[in-house]
Coordinates of C-alpha atoms in Angstrom, one line a residue:
M1 CA 0.0 0.0 0.0
D2 CA 1.3 3.4 -0.9
I3 CA 0.1 6.5 0.9
E4 CA 0.9 9.6 -1.2
L5 CA 1.3 13.0 0.5
D6 CA -0.1 15.7 -1.8
P7 CA 0.0 18.9 0.1
P8 CA -1.9 21.2 0.2
H9 CA -4.5 18.8 -1.2
G10 CA -4.4 16.0 1.3
I11 CA -3.2 12.3 1.2
T12 CA -4.4 9.3 -0.8
G13 CA -8.1 8.9 -0.5
F14 CA -8.5 11.9 1.9
P15 CA -8.7 15.3 0.2
L16 CA -8.6 18.3 2.5
G17 CA -12.1 19.7 2.8
M18 CA -13.6 16.1 2.8
P19 CA -16.8 16.0 5.0
A20 CA -16.5 14.4 8.4
A21 CA -18.9 11.5 7.6
A22 CA -16.9 10.6 4.5
V23 CA -13.6 10.8 6.5
K24 CA -15.0 8.3 9.1
E25 CA -16.3 6.0 6.3
A26 CA -13.1 6.0 4.4
A27 CA -11.0 5.6 7.5
A28 CA -13.0 2.5 8.5
A29 CA -11.8 0.9 5.4
L30 CA -8.2 1.2 6.6
G31 CA -8.7 0.0 10.2
T32 CA -10.3 0.6 13.6
V33 CA -11.7 4.2 13.9
Q34 CA -11.8 6.3 17.0
V35 CA -13.5 9.7 17.0
Q36 CA -12.6 12.4 19.5
D37 CA -14.7 15.5 20.1
D38 CA -17.2 14.6 17.3
G39 CA -18.4 17.8 15.7
S40 CA -16.4 20.1 18.0
A41 CA -14.6 23.1 16.6
D42 CA -13.2 24.4 19.9
Q43 CA -9.7 25.8 19.6
F44 CA -8.3 23.3 22.1
H45 CA -10.7 20.4 21.6
Y46 CA -11.5 20.1 17.9
M47 CA -12.7 16.9 16.2
K48 CA -10.1 14.2 15.3
V49 CA -10.6 10.9 13.6
L50 CA -7.9 8.3 14.5
V51 CA -7.5 5.3 12.2
L52 CA -5.6 2.3 13.7
H53 CA -4.3 0.0 11.1
P54 CA -2.2 -3.0 12.4
Q55 CA 0.9 -1.4 11.0
F56 CA 0.3 2.4 11.2
E57 CA -1.9 5.2 12.5
I58 CA -3.3 8.3 10.9
V59 CA -4.8 11.2 12.7
F60 CA -7.3 13.2 10.6
H61 CA -7.8 16.7 12.0
L62 CA -11.2 18.4 11.5
E63 CA -10.5 21.8 13.1
D64 CA -14.0 23.2 12.2
G65 CA -15.7 20.0 13.3
R66 CA -17.1 19.3 9.8
T67 CA -14.3 18.9 7.2
L68 CA -10.9 17.5 7.0
S69 CA -8.2 20.2 7.6
S70 CA -5.0 18.1 7.9
A71 CA -3.8 14.6 8.0
E72 CA -1.0 13.2 10.2
V73 CA 0.6 9.9 9.2
W74 CA 2.7 7.9 11.7
T75 CA 5.5 5.7 10.6
P76 CA 4.4 2.3 9.4
Q77 CA 5.7 -0.8 11.3
P78 CA 6.9 -4.0 9.7
G79 CA 4.1 -6.5 9.1
A80 CA 2.0 -8.3 6.5
E81 CA 1.8 -5.4 4.1
E82 CA 4.5 -3.4 2.3
I83 CA 3.5 0.2 3.3
R84 CA 5.2 3.3 2.0
V85 CA 4.4 6.9 2.7
L86 CA 5.6 8.9 -0.3
F87 CA 6.2 12.6 -1.1
R88 CA 7.3 13.2 -4.7
D89 CA 8.5 9.6 -4.9
I90 CA 10.6 9.8 -1.7
D91 CA 9.7 7.3 1.0
V92 CA 9.5 9.7 3.9
F93 CA 9.9 7.0 6.6
R94 CA 12.6 5.0 5.0
T95 CA 14.9 7.8 4.0
P96 CA 17.1 9.1 6.9
A97 CA 15.6 12.3 8.2
L98 CA 18.6 14.6 7.5
Q99 CA 19.0 13.1 4.1
L100 CA 15.3 13.7 3.3
L101 CA 15.6 17.3 4.3
D102 CA 18.6 17.7 2.1
Q103 CA 16.7 16.2 -0.8
L104 CA 13.8 18.5 -0.3
E105 CA 16.1 21.5 -0.2
A106 CA 17.8 20.3 -3.3
T107 CA 14.5 20.7 -5.2
G108 CA 14.3 24.3 -4.2
L109 CA 11.9 23.9 -1.3
T110 CA 12.3 26.0 1.9
V111 CA 13.0 23.7 4.8
L112 CA 13.0 24.9 8.4
R113 CA 14.9 22.7 10.7
E114 CA 14.5 22.4 14.4
T115 CA 15.9 19.8 16.7
D116 CA 12.9 17.4 16.7
Y117 CA 10.8 19.0 14.0
A118 CA 11.1 20.2 10.4
Y119 CA 8.7 22.2 8.4
V120 CA 8.3 22.9 4.6
P121 CA 6.0 26.0 4.6
G122 CA 5.7 26.3 0.8
V123 CA 4.0 22.9 0.5
S124 CA 2.6 22.6 4.1
L125 CA 4.5 19.6 5.4
G126 CA 5.6 19.2 9.0
F127 CA 7.8 16.3 10.2
T128 CA 8.6 15.1 13.7
R129 CA 11.5 12.9 14.9
T130 CA 10.1 12.5 18.4
A131 CA 9.8 8.9 19.2
G132 CA 8.0 7.2 22.1
H133 CA 10.1 4.0 21.8
D134 CA 13.7 2.9 21.0
V135 CA 14.6 3.8 17.5
P136 CA 18.0 4.0 15.7
L137 CA 19.7 7.3 16.2
A138 CA 21.4 9.6 13.7
S139 CA 24.8 11.2 14.2
D140 CA 23.1 14.2 15.8
G141 CA 21.7 12.0 18.6
E142 CA 18.1 12.2 17.4
P143 CA 16.0 9.5 15.7
L144 CA 17.5 8.5 12.3
Y145 CA 14.0 8.6 10.6
F146 CA 11.0 10.8 10.9
Q147 CA 8.3 9.3 13.1
A148 CA 5.3 11.3 11.7
V149 CA 4.5 13.7 9.0
L150 CA 1.5 16.1 8.7
T151 CA 0.2 17.6 5.5
G152 CA -2.0 20.6 5.8
P153 CA -3.7 23.2 3.6
A154 CA -1.9 25.9 1.7
H155 CA 0.0 28.3 3.9
Y156 CA -0.4 26.0 7.0
Y157 CA 3.2 26.5 8.2
D158 CA 3.8 29.9 6.6
Y159 CA 3.7 31.6 10.1
K160 CA 7.0 29.8 10.7
L161 CA 8.6 32.2 8.1
T162 CA 7.8 35.4 10.0
K163 CA 10.4 36.7 12.4
D164 CA 9.5 37.4 16.0

């Protein structure tokens, strides 16, 4: 199974703006679904749809309580299926994190690097290396591979470009 990241449009099968009922239905085809704060649009407790596949998790964020606003894919684990998460033919979870960022920069994209996170404002991608379990480490002491990636709507991370 390939999951294509297509920011700012969404991910395979889940276009941003998709209605909540359709998100829940499509997510159920991937695995067990858990809905948090159904219909809520509160700034701190907005609706989320979590899909638990035996090998990965996806959190669908519905910030207005009605439509898909972003999708957060967590690193697939080994198992029965071959699962890849791709951005422009790059496997984001099998390419070492620092190498992935270098590849993105080489295509002309702006990449903002932080210790545990990286952001690509122009295409609305956000990555985390934070891991809740033992993983191989890179030369900088952080996880070798990204653990999650979020794709959001246009301009989602543009606020990161402004100077304080």
